[in-house]
Coordinates of C-alpha atoms in Angstrom, one line a residue:
Chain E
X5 CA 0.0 0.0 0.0
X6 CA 2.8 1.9 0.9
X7 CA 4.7 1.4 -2.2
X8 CA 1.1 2.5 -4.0
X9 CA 1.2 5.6 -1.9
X10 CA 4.2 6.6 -3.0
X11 CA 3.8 6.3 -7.0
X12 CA 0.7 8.0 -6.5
X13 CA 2.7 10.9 -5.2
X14 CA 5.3 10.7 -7.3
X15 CA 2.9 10.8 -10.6
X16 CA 1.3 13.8 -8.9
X17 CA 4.2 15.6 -8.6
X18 CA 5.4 14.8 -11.9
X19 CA 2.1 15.8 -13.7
X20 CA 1.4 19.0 -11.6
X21 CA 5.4 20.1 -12.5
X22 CA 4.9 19.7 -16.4
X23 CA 1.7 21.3 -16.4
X24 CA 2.9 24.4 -14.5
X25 CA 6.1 24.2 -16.3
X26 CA 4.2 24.7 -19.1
X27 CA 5.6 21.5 -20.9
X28 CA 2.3 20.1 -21.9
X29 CA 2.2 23.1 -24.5
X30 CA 3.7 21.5 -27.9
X31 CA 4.4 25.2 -28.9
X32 CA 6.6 26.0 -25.6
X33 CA 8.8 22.6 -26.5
X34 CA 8.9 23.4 -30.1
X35 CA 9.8 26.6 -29.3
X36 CA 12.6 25.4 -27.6
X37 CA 13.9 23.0 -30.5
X38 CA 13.1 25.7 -32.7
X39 CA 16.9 27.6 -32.2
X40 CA 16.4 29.0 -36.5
X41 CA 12.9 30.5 -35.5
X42 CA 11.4 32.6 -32.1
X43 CA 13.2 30.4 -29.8
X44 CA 11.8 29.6 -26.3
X45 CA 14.3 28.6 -23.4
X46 CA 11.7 27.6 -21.2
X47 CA 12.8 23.8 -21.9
X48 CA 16.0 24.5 -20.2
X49 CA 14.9 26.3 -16.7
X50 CA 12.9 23.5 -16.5
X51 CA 15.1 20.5 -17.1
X52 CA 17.2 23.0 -15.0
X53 CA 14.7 23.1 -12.1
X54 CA 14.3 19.4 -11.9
X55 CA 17.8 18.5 -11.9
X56 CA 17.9 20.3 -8.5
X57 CA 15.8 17.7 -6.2
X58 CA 17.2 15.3 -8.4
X59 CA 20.8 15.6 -7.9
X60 CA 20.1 15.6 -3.9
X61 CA 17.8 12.7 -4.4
X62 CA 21.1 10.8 -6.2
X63 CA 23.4 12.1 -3.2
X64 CA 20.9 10.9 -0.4
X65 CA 21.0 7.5 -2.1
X66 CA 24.6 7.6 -1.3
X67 CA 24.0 6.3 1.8
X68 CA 21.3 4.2 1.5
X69 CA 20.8 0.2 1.2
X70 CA 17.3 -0.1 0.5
X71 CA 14.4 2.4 -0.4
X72 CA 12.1 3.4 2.3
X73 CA 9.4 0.8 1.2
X74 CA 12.4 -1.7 1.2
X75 CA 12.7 -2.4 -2.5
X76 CA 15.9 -2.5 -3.6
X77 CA 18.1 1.0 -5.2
X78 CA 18.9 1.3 -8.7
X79 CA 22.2 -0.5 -9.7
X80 CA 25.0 2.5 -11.0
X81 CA 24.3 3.1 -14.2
X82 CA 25.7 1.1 -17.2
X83 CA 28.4 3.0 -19.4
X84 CA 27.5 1.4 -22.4
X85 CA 27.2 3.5 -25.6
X86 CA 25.4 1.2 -28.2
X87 CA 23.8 2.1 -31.5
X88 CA 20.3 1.4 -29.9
X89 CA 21.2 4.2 -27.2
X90 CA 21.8 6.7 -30.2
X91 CA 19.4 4.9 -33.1
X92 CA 16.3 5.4 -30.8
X93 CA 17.6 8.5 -29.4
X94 CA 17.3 9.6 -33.0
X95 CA 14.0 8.6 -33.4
X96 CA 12.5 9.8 -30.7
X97 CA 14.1 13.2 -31.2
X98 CA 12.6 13.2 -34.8
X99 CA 8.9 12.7 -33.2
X100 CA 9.4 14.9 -30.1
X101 CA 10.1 17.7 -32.6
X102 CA 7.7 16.7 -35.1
X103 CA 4.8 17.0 -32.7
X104 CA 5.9 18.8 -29.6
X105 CA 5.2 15.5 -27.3
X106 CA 6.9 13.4 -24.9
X107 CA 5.9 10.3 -23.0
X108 CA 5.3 12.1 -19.8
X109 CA 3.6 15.5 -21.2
X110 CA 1.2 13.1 -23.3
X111 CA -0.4 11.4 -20.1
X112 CA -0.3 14.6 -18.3
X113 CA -2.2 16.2 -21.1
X114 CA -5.0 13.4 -21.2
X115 CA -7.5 15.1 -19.6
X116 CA -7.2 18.4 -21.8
X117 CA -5.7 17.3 -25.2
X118 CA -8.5 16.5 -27.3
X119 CA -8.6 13.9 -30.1
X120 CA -5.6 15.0 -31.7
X121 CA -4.0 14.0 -28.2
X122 CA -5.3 10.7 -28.3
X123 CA -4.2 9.3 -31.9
X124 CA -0.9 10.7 -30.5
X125 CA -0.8 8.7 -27.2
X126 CA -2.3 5.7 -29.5
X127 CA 0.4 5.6 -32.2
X128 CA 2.9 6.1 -29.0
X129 CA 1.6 2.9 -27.6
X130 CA 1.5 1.0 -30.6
X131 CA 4.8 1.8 -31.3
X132 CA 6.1 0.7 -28.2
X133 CA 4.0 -2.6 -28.6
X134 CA 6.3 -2.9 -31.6
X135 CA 9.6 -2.0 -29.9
X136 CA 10.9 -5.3 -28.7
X137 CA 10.3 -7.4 -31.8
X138 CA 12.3 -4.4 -33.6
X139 CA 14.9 -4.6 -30.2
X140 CA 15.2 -7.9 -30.8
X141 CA 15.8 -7.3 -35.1
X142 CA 18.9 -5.0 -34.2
X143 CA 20.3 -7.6 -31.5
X144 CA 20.7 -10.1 -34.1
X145 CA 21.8 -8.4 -36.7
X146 CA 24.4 -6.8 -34.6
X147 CA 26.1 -10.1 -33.5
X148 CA 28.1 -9.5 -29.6
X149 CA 32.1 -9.4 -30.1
Chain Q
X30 CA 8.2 35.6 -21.4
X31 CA 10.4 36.0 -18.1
X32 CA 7.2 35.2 -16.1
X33 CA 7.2 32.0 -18.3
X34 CA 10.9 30.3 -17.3
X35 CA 9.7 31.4 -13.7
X36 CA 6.6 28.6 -14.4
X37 CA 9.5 26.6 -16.0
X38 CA 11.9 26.7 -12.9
X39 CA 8.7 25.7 -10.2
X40 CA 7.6 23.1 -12.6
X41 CA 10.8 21.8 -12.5
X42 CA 11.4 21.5 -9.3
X43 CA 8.0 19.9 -9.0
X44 CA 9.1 17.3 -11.8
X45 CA 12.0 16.6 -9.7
X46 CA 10.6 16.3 -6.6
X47 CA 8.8 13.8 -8.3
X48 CA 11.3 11.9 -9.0
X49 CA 13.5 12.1 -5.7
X50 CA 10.3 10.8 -4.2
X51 CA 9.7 7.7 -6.7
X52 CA 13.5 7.4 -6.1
X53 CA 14.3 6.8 -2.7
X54 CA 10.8 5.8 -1.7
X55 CA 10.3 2.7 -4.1
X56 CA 13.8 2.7 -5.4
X57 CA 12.5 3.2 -9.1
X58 CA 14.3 5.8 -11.6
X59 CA 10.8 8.0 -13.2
X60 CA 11.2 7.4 -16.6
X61 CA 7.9 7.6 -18.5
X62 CA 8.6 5.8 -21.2
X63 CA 9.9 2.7 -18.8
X64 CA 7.0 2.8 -16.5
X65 CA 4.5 3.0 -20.2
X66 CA 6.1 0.9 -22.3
X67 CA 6.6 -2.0 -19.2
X68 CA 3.0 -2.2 -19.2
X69 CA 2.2 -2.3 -22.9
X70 CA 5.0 -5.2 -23.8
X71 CA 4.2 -6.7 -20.8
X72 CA 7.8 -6.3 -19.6
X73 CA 6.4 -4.8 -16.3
X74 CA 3.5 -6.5 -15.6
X75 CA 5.4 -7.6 -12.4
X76 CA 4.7 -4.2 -10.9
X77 CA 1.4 -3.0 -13.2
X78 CA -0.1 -1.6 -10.2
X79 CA 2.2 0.6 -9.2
X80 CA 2.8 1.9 -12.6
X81 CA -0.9 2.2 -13.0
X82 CA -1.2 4.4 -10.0
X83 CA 1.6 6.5 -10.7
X84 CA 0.3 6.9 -14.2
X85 CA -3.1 8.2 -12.8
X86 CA -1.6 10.6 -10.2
X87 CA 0.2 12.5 -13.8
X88 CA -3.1 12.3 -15.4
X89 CA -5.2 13.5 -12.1
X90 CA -2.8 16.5 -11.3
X91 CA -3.2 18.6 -14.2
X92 CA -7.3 17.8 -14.5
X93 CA -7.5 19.2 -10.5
X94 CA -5.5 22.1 -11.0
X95 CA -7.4 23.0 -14.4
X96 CA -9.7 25.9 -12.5
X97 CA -6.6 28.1 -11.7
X98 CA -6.0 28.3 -14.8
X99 CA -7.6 30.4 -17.2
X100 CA -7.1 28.1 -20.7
X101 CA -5.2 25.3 -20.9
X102 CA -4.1 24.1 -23.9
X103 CA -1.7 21.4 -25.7
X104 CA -2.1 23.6 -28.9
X105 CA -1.3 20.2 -31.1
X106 CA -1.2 20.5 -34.6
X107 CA -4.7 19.0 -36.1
X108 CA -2.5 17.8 -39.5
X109 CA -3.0 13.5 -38.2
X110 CA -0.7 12.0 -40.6
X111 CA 2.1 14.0 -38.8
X112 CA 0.6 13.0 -34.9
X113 CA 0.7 9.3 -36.0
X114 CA 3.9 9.5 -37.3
X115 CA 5.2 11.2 -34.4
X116 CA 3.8 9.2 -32.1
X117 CA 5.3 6.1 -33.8
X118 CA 8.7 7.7 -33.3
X119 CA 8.3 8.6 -30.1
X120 CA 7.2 5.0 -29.1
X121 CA 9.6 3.3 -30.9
X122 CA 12.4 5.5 -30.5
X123 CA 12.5 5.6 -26.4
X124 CA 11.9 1.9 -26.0
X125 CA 14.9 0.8 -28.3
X126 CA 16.9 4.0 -26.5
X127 CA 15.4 2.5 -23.1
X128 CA 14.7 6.3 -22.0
X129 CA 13.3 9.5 -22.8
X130 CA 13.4 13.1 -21.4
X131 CA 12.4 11.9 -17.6
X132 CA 14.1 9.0 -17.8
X133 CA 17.5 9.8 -19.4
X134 CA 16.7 13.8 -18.8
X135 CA 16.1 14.1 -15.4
X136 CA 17.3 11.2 -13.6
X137 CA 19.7 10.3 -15.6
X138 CA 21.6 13.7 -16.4
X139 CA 20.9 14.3 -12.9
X140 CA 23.4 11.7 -11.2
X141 CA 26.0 12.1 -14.5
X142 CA 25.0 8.7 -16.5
X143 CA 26.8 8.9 -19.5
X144 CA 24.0 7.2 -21.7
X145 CA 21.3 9.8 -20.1
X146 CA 24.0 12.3 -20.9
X147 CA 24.9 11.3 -24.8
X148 CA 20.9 10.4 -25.2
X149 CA 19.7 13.4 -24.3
X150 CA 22.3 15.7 -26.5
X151 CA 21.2 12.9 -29.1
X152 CA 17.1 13.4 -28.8
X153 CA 17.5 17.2 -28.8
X154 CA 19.7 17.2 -31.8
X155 CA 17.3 15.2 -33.9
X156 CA 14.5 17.2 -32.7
X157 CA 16.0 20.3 -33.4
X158 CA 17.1 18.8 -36.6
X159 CA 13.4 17.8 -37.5
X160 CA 11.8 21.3 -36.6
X161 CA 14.2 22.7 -38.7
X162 CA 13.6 20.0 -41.7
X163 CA 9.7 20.2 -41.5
X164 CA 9.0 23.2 -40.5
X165 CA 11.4 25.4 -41.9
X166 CA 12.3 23.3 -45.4
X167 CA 9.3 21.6 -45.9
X168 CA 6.6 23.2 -44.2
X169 CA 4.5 20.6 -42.7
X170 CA 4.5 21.4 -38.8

């Protein structure tokens, strides 16, 4: 219940900060990609902003074993710069600027997008329905060294 | 304009807290994509609750605090060839890249992780790159 709690919070913190942030607006992130037209830095103060309780969050973990509903920390991360890092990276830059929308804006925005939200958030899904088989393609055809 | 990276700033801090919270109370990195994409492949049905719930308190926020604002809008283009397409990408693109802007943006730039680091210069590249193709050369966003 505990654990239930908690990503209930953490949700509503997340969705509250990119409404007010003003990153459910496709213009505003756009705007921010758009550096040869009226460019908007609003992108940056808020990546900016969020790095703050972030970084802390990363140092308090420092000295932690276990979460406080005892589930177990993230691992470091893994160094590992593979063509599926930068090959979806690419991608997903492409449709982020193409129509303004991440993952995490797109469910913030359910209850205010309108249709043109949905097909979005619909082709989003379907495409990750689609993502392993295609994972899977560029495992094998990239053979491990 | 300055009033709006003031918005920016507290809805960052907001995001963030977000995440500090998910973080060291269930020991889980907020990524979007990861906590979406883990319940439509099935790779996280494990913990589909959770994600469930956490994916209802983003949705819920923004509906409750709807009245203090005076419009809200997404303004989304209506042109649906280039939503599909985008959201295509978008799915695609941060499940193979295991991340997107929470994920490798936040949390991940946040406590120096190289990949979040290089995927994140990556993503905005190409997105800077594709306003610049379709909007500026061909005209279509």
């Amino acid at each position: 219940m505990a654990r239930l709690l908690i990503a209930f919070i953490a949700g509503g913190f997340f969705g509250a900060g990119l409404l007010i942030s003003g990153m459910t607006d496709t213009t505003k992130v756009q705007g921010w990609l758009d550096v040869f037209g009226n460019w908007d830095p609003t992108l940056a103060f808020v990546m900016g902003g969020a790095m703050i309780p972030m970084a802390i969050a990363w140092l308090v973990r420092r000295s932690r074993t276990m979460s406080l509903t005892g589930l177990a920390l993230p691992p470091p991360p893994s160094r590992e710069i593979d063509g599926k890092l930068i090959g979806g990276s690419i991608l997903f830059g492409m449709g982020w600027g193409l129509a303004g929308l991440c993952p995490g804006p797109s469910i913030a925005a359910l209850s205010y997008g309108g249709p043109g939200l949905y097909a979005f958030v619909a082709a989003m899904l379907a495409g990750m329905l689609i993502a392993p088989t295609l994972r899977a393609r560029l495992d094998r055809t990239v053979p491990a060294e | 304009m300055p009033i709006d990276w003031i918005w920016g700033l507290i809805g960052g801090l907001l995001i963030g807290t977000g995440g500090a919270v998910y973080l060291l109370g269930n020991g889980r990195i907020m990524g979007a994509s990861g906590i979406i994409g883990g319940l439509v492949d099935g790779s996280g049905w494990s913990t589909a609750l959770e994600r469930v719930v956490f994916l209802v308190g983003v949705a819920l926020l923004p509906m409750l605090l709807m009245p203090f604002y005076r419009e809200v809008s997404t303004n989304i283009t209506d042109n649906y060839p280039v939503l599909l397409a985008a959201g295509l990408l978008v799915g695609i693109g941060t499940r193979i890249a295991n991340g997107c802007t929470s994920g490798h943006g936040v949390c991940g730039m946040s406590r120096l992780s190289l990949r979040g680091i290089v995927a994140t210069l990556i993503y905005i590249l190409a997105g800077g790159i594709g306003v610049l193709l379709f909007r500026h050369l061909l005209g279509v966003i």
